[in-house]
PDB file of C-alpha atoms in Angstrom:
ATOM      1  CA  SER B   1     172.398  37.512 -43.860  1.00 48.00           C
ATOM      2  CA  HIS B   2     171.472  35.021 -46.422  1.00 49.00           C
ATOM      3  CA  HIS B   3     167.755  36.406 -46.920  1.00 47.00           C
ATOM      4  CA  ILE B   4     169.340  39.830 -47.334  1.00 49.00           C
ATOM      5  CA  LYS B   5     171.791  38.499 -50.316  1.00 51.00           C
ATOM      6  CA  LEU B   6     169.034  37.040 -52.063  1.00 49.00           C
ATOM      7  CA  ALA B   7     166.650  40.404 -51.410  1.00 48.00           C
ATOM      8  CA  ILE B   8     169.725  42.660 -52.926  1.00 49.00           C
ATOM      9  CA  LYS B   9     169.939  40.129 -55.786  1.00 52.00           C
ATOM     10  CA  SER B  10     166.708  39.886 -56.582  1.00 51.00           C
ATOM     11  CA  SER B  11     165.963  44.111 -56.198  1.00 48.00           C
ATOM     12  CA  SER B  12     169.285  44.398 -58.360  1.00 49.00           C
ATOM     13  CA  LYS B  13     167.526  42.275 -61.086  1.00 50.00           C
ATOM     14  CA  ASP B  14     164.216  43.896 -61.035  1.00 49.00           C
ATOM     15  CA  SER B  15     164.990  47.477 -60.828  1.00 49.00           C
ATOM     16  CA  ALA B  16     167.317  50.507 -60.431  1.00 48.00           C
ATOM     17  CA  PRO B  17     168.243  51.364 -56.898  1.00 48.00           C
ATOM     18  CA  SER B  18     165.794  54.179 -55.512  1.00 51.00           C
ATOM     19  CA  GLN B  19     168.881  56.247 -54.079  1.00 50.00           C
ATOM     20  CA  PRO B  20     170.989  57.767 -56.965  1.00 50.00           C
ATOM     21  CA  LYS B  21     174.541  56.158 -56.779  1.00 48.00           C
ATOM     22  CA  SER B  22     177.329  58.890 -56.302  1.00 48.00           C
ATOM     23  CA  THR B  23     180.288  59.026 -58.549  1.00 50.00           C
ATOM     24  CA  ASN B  24     182.429  59.568 -55.768  1.00 53.00           C
ATOM     25  CA  GLU B  25     181.293  56.536 -53.551  1.00 53.00           C
ATOM     26  CA  PRO B  26     180.394  53.549 -55.778  1.00 57.00           C
ATOM     27  CA  MET B  27     179.259  51.509 -52.596  1.00 63.00           C
ATOM     28  CA  SER B  28     176.672  53.953 -51.393  1.00 72.00           C
ATOM     29  CA  GLY B  29     174.053  52.836 -54.003  1.00 76.00           C
ATOM     30  CA  ARG B  30     174.293  48.994 -52.868  1.00 83.00           C
ATOM     31  CA  VAL B  31     174.462  49.945 -49.141  1.00 86.00           C
ATOM     32  CA  TRP B  32     170.859  51.982 -49.681  1.00 84.00           C
ATOM     33  CA  ASP B  33     169.955  48.645 -51.837  1.00 85.00           C
ATOM     34  CA  CYS B  34     170.899  46.617 -48.877  1.00 86.00           C
ATOM     35  CA  LEU B  35     169.079  48.695 -46.207  1.00 81.00           C
ATOM     36  CA  GLN B  36     165.919  48.610 -48.403  1.00 82.00           C
ATOM     37  CA  ALA B  37     166.343  45.387 -48.344  1.00 84.00           C
ATOM     38  CA  ALA B  38     166.352  44.580 -45.059  1.00 80.00           C
ATOM     39  CA  VAL B  39     163.666  46.672 -43.663  1.00 74.00           C
ATOM     40  CA  SER B  40     161.467  44.752 -46.565  1.00 80.00           C
ATOM     41  CA  LEU B  41     162.267  41.793 -44.743  1.00 83.00           C
ATOM     42  CA  ARG B  42     160.719  42.871 -41.594  1.00 80.00           C
ATOM     43  CA  GLN B  43     157.257  44.459 -42.036  1.00 81.00           C
ATOM     44  CA  PRO B  44     155.390  46.203 -39.082  1.00 85.00           C
ATOM     45  CA  THR B  45     153.127  44.624 -36.970  1.00 90.00           C
ATOM     46  CA  LEU B  46     149.411  45.855 -37.132  1.00 90.00           C
ATOM     47  CA  VAL B  47     147.495  45.760 -34.003  1.00 93.00           C
ATOM     48  CA  PHE B  48     143.564  46.623 -33.787  1.00 91.00           C
ATOM     49  CA  PRO B  49     142.959  47.853 -30.258  1.00 93.00           C
ATOM     50  CA  VAL B  50     139.488  47.042 -29.178  1.00 92.00           C
ATOM     51  CA  ASN B  51     136.908  48.159 -26.358  1.00 90.00           C
ATOM     52  CA  ASP B  52     134.653  45.033 -26.785  1.00 91.00           C
ATOM     53  CA  MET B  53     135.667  41.894 -28.709  1.00 93.00           C
ATOM     54  CA  GLN B  54     132.251  41.207 -29.886  1.00 91.00           C
ATOM     55  CA  THR B  55     131.319  44.374 -31.316  1.00 89.00           C
ATOM     56  CA  LEU B  56     135.014  45.515 -32.430  1.00 88.00           C
ATOM     57  CA  GLU B  57     134.154  49.021 -31.229  1.00 86.00           C
ATOM     58  CA  PRO B  58     137.179  51.520 -30.569  1.00 82.00           C
ATOM     59  CA  LEU B  59     138.707  52.401 -27.262  1.00 81.00           C
ATOM     60  CA  PRO B  60     136.837  55.463 -25.778  1.00 75.00           C
ATOM     61  CA  GLY B  61     140.219  56.957 -25.346  1.00 66.00           C
ATOM     62  CA  LEU B  62     141.245  57.042 -29.153  1.00 66.00           C
ATOM     63  CA  THR B  63     137.573  58.264 -29.896  1.00 56.00           C
ATOM     64  CA  SER B  64     137.781  61.213 -27.453  1.00 54.00           C
ATOM     65  CA  GLY B  65     141.159  62.351 -27.498  1.00 56.00           C
ATOM     66  CA  TYR B  66     143.936  61.114 -30.015  1.00 56.00           C
ATOM     67  CA  ALA B  67     141.723  60.186 -32.847  1.00 54.00           C
ATOM     68  CA  ILE B  68     140.648  64.037 -33.309  1.00 58.00           C
ATOM     69  CA  ARG B  69     143.682  65.730 -32.477  1.00 63.00           C
ATOM     70  CA  ASP B  70     146.563  64.083 -34.077  1.00 63.00           C
ATOM     71  CA  SER B  71     148.631  66.003 -36.520  1.00 63.00           C
ATOM     72  CA  SER B  72     148.696  62.719 -38.993  1.00 63.00           C
ATOM     73  CA  LEU B  73     144.768  63.132 -39.337  1.00 70.00           C
ATOM     74  CA  PRO B  74     143.952  64.250 -43.166  1.00 72.00           C
ATOM     75  CA  ASN B  75     143.422  67.953 -42.974  1.00 76.00           C
ATOM     76  CA  HIS B  76     140.225  69.684 -44.233  1.00 78.00           C
ATOM     77  CA  SER B  77     142.091  70.008 -47.788  1.00 82.00           C
ATOM     78  CA  PHE B  78     142.961  66.572 -48.105  1.00 79.00           C
ATOM     79  CA  VAL B  79     139.492  65.621 -47.070  1.00 80.00           C
ATOM     80  CA  SER B  80     138.207  67.540 -50.024  1.00 83.00           C
ATOM     81  CA  CYS B  81     140.548  65.646 -52.413  1.00 79.00           C
ATOM     82  CA  ILE B  82     139.317  62.485 -50.849  1.00 78.00           C
ATOM     83  CA  THR B  83     135.705  63.194 -51.141  1.00 82.00           C
ATOM     84  CA  ALA B  84     136.382  64.622 -54.903  1.00 83.00           C
ATOM     85  CA  ALA B  85     138.302  61.477 -55.641  1.00 83.00           C
ATOM     86  CA  GLY B  86     134.660  59.559 -54.506  1.00 81.00           C
ATOM     87  CA  GLY B  87     136.131  58.460 -51.233  1.00 78.00           C
ATOM     88  CA  SER B  88     133.995  59.102 -48.078  1.00 78.00           C
ATOM     89  CA  VAL B  89     135.251  61.251 -45.250  1.00 78.00           C
ATOM     90  CA  PRO B  90     137.340  59.764 -41.900  1.00 75.00           C
ATOM     91  CA  SER B  91     135.338  58.823 -39.499  1.00 70.00           C
ATOM     92  CA  GLN B  92     135.401  61.756 -36.812  1.00 70.00           C
ATOM     93  CA  TRP B  93     134.985  64.205 -39.620  1.00 77.00           C
ATOM     94  CA  ASP B  94     132.254  66.722 -39.326  1.00 79.00           C
ATOM     95  CA  SER B  95     131.639  68.063 -43.033  1.00 81.00           C
ATOM     96  CA  GLN B  96     129.992  71.023 -41.927  1.00 84.00           C
ATOM     97  CA  ARG B  97     132.476  72.192 -39.299  1.00 79.00           C
ATOM     98  CA  LYS B  98     135.150  70.835 -41.331  1.00 78.00           C
ATOM     99  CA  MET B  99     136.880  69.611 -38.463  1.00 74.00           C
ATOM    100  CA  TYR B 100     137.055  66.262 -36.485  1.00 70.00           C
ATOM    101  CA  ILE B 101     134.934  66.274 -33.331  1.00 71.00           C
ATOM    102  CA  PRO B 102     134.130  63.554 -30.679  1.00 65.00           C
ATOM    103  CA  SER B 103     131.438  61.235 -31.213  1.00 60.00           C
ATOM    104  CA  THR B 104     128.204  61.453 -29.220  1.00 58.00           C
ATOM    105  CA  LYS B 105     126.759  58.767 -27.092  1.00 52.00           C
ATOM    106  CA  GLY B 106     124.338  57.540 -30.005  1.00 54.00           C
ATOM    107  CA  ASP B 107     126.780  57.269 -32.766  1.00 54.00           C
ATOM    108  CA  VAL B 108     127.290  54.316 -34.997  1.00 58.00           C
ATOM    109  CA  LYS B 109     130.537  52.777 -33.584  1.00 60.00           C
ATOM    110  CA  HIS B 110     133.135  51.478 -36.245  1.00 71.00           C
ATOM    111  CA  ALA B 111     134.514  48.121 -35.791  1.00 78.00           C
ATOM    112  CA  LEU B 112     138.188  47.930 -35.927  1.00 80.00           C
ATOM    113  CA  ARG B 113     138.643  51.872 -36.642  1.00 77.00           C
ATOM    114  CA  ASP B 114     141.875  52.186 -35.542  1.00 82.00           C
ATOM    115  CA  VAL B 115     144.797  50.697 -36.108  1.00 85.00           C
ATOM    116  CA  ILE B 116     148.769  50.915 -34.433  1.00 88.00           C
ATOM    117  CA  LEU B 117     151.674  50.236 -36.639  1.00 88.00           C
ATOM    118  CA  LEU B 118     154.444  48.358 -34.014  1.00 91.00           C
ATOM    119  CA  LYS B 119     157.934  47.196 -34.715  1.00 90.00           C
ATOM    120  CA  PRO B 120     158.141  43.529 -35.350  1.00 90.00           C
ATOM    121  CA  GLY B 121     158.910  41.445 -31.929  1.00 92.00           C
ATOM    122  CA  SER B 122     156.382  43.909 -30.088  1.00 95.00           C
ATOM    123  CA  THR B 123     154.829  42.482 -27.303  1.00 96.00           C
ATOM    124  CA  VAL B 124     151.070  42.854 -25.735  1.00 97.00           C
ATOM    125  CA  GLU B 125     152.899  45.137 -23.166  1.00 97.00           C
ATOM    126  CA  ASP B 126     154.366  47.100 -25.722  1.00 96.00           C
ATOM    127  CA  VAL B 127     150.766  47.775 -27.174  1.00 95.00           C
ATOM    128  CA  PHE B 128     149.256  48.397 -23.570  1.00 96.00           C
ATOM    129  CA  LEU B 129     152.491  51.136 -23.063  1.00 95.00           C
ATOM    130  CA  THR B 130     151.581  52.575 -26.463  1.00 92.00           C
ATOM    131  CA  LEU B 131     148.055  53.326 -25.663  1.00 91.00           C
ATOM    132  CA  LYS B 132     148.687  54.760 -22.465  1.00 90.00           C
ATOM    133  CA  ASN B 133     151.149  57.106 -24.064  1.00 87.00           C
ATOM    134  CA  MET B 134     148.407  57.766 -26.164  1.00 83.00           C
ATOM    135  CA  GLY B 135     146.255  58.574 -23.531  1.00 82.00           C
ATOM    136  CA  ALA B 136     143.558  55.932 -24.803  1.00 85.00           C
ATOM    137  CA  LEU B 137     144.191  53.791 -21.303  1.00 88.00           C
ATOM    138  CA  GLU B 138     144.754  54.810 -17.936  1.00 88.00           C
ATOM    139  CA  GLY B 139     145.963  52.588 -14.710  1.00 91.00           C
ATOM    140  CA  GLU B 140     148.077  49.313 -14.539  1.00 94.00           C
ATOM    141  CA  PHE B 141     147.754  46.157 -16.815  1.00 95.00           C
ATOM    142  CA  VAL B 142     145.472  43.942 -15.708  1.00 95.00           C
ATOM    143  CA  ARG B 143     144.682  41.382 -18.538  1.00 96.00           C
ATOM    144  CA  ALA B 144     143.887  41.003 -22.305  1.00 97.00           C
ATOM    145  CA  GLU B 145     142.616  38.959 -24.862  1.00 97.00           C
ATOM    146  CA  GLY B 146     142.909  38.854 -28.428  1.00 96.00           C
ATOM    147  CA  SER B 147     142.221  37.346 -31.948  1.00 95.00           C
ATOM    148  CA  SER B 148     143.456  36.949 -35.255  1.00 93.00           C
ATOM    149  CA  ARG B 149     139.986  37.819 -37.142  1.00 91.00           C
ATOM    150  CA  ILE B 150     136.629  38.960 -37.104  1.00 90.00           C
ATOM    151  CA  GLY B 151     134.034  36.539 -35.455  1.00 89.00           C
ATOM    152  CA  GLU B 152     137.252  34.539 -34.041  1.00 92.00           C
ATOM    153  CA  LYS B 153     136.470  33.590 -30.124  1.00 94.00           C
ATOM    154  CA  SER B 154     139.100  35.659 -28.336  1.00 94.00           C
ATOM    155  CA  LYS B 155     141.557  33.823 -26.036  1.00 96.00           C
ATOM    156  CA  PRO B 156     143.490  35.197 -23.072  1.00 97.00           C
ATOM    157  CA  VAL B 157     147.070  36.630 -23.614  1.00 97.00           C
ATOM    158  CA  THR B 158     149.418  37.440 -21.434  1.00 96.00           C
ATOM    159  CA  LYS B 159     151.515  40.702 -21.442  1.00 94.00           C
ATOM    160  CA  SER B 160     154.956  39.352 -22.281  1.00 96.00           C
ATOM    161  CA  GLU B 161     153.331  37.397 -25.460  1.00 97.00           C
ATOM    162  CA  PHE B 162     154.513  38.684 -29.088  1.00 96.00           C
ATOM    163  CA  VAL B 163     151.709  40.278 -31.099  1.00 96.00           C
ATOM    164  CA  GLY B 164     151.271  39.183 -34.748  1.00 93.00           C
ATOM    165  CA  LYS B 165     148.809  37.558 -36.883  1.00 92.00           C
ATOM    166  CA  HIS B 166     147.376  35.123 -34.549  1.00 94.00           C
ATOM    167  CA  ASN B 167     146.428  37.964 -31.830  1.00 94.00           C
ATOM    168  CA  ARG B 168     146.411  40.967 -33.998  1.00 93.00           C
ATOM    169  CA  ILE B 169     142.866  42.280 -32.707  1.00 95.00           C
ATOM    170  CA  LEU B 170     143.249  43.059 -28.806  1.00 96.00           C
ATOM    171  CA  ARG B 171     141.529  44.163 -26.155  1.00 96.00           C
ATOM    172  CA  ILE B 172     143.370  45.104 -23.134  1.00 95.00           C
ATOM    173  CA  MET B 173     141.845  45.643 -19.464  1.00 94.00           C
ATOM    174  CA  THR B 174     143.334  47.971 -16.895  1.00 93.00           C
ATOM    175  CA  THR B 175     142.895  48.749 -13.232  1.00 92.00           C
ATOM    176  CA  LYS B 176     141.291  52.411 -14.674  1.00 75.00           C
ATOM    177  CA  ARG B 177     138.881  52.654 -17.403  1.00 58.00           C
ATOM    178  CA  LYS B 178     137.772  56.270 -18.903  1.00 53.00           C
ATOM    179  CA  VAL B 179     134.008  56.489 -18.172  1.00 55.00           C
ATOM    180  CA  GLU B 180     132.241  58.972 -20.619  1.00 53.00           C
ATOM    181  CA  TRP B 181     131.158  61.263 -17.270  1.00 52.00           C
ATOM    182  CA  GLN B 182     134.747  61.298 -16.037  1.00 54.00           C
ATOM    183  CA  LYS B 183     136.341  62.791 -19.524  1.00 53.00           C
ATOM    184  CA  ASN B 184     135.565  66.009 -18.631  1.00 50.00           C
TER     185      ASN B 184
END
């Protein structure tokens, strides 16, 4: 409560509210400011799921399925804008076919390619369930290991442990793994 009051004070000094205040409801703008301040105090947690803690390669289930079919991916027009502005195309984008395609066996693995946004207070089990719902993992949770940055030695983490900056790179092992020949 004290932090929200401070955030409201600082946001009201720095800028006008994003939501216009209604003349009929003078408190509506302040309520909006309060909600924005509360949300800004709890940023999402970033988690990088990997298949290997040494190479940091992405999970095969994300590469072959979710990573190329999700509707939130940039479409052809957006990719054209990215390249016109001097950027590079997304990792699974085929410029000739103008579509996303799964990588083949000999392709380069992109370290920390995938990221999942979770609400603060999420656990390793929440990451597992999210990846399972996305189709990236199958089976039951066995164990997990995590680290905070590239090059750091991974440490075992329990499924009830909270996810944060200390273990944001995660490898989750299950009773069933997707192997290349089993995907079709």
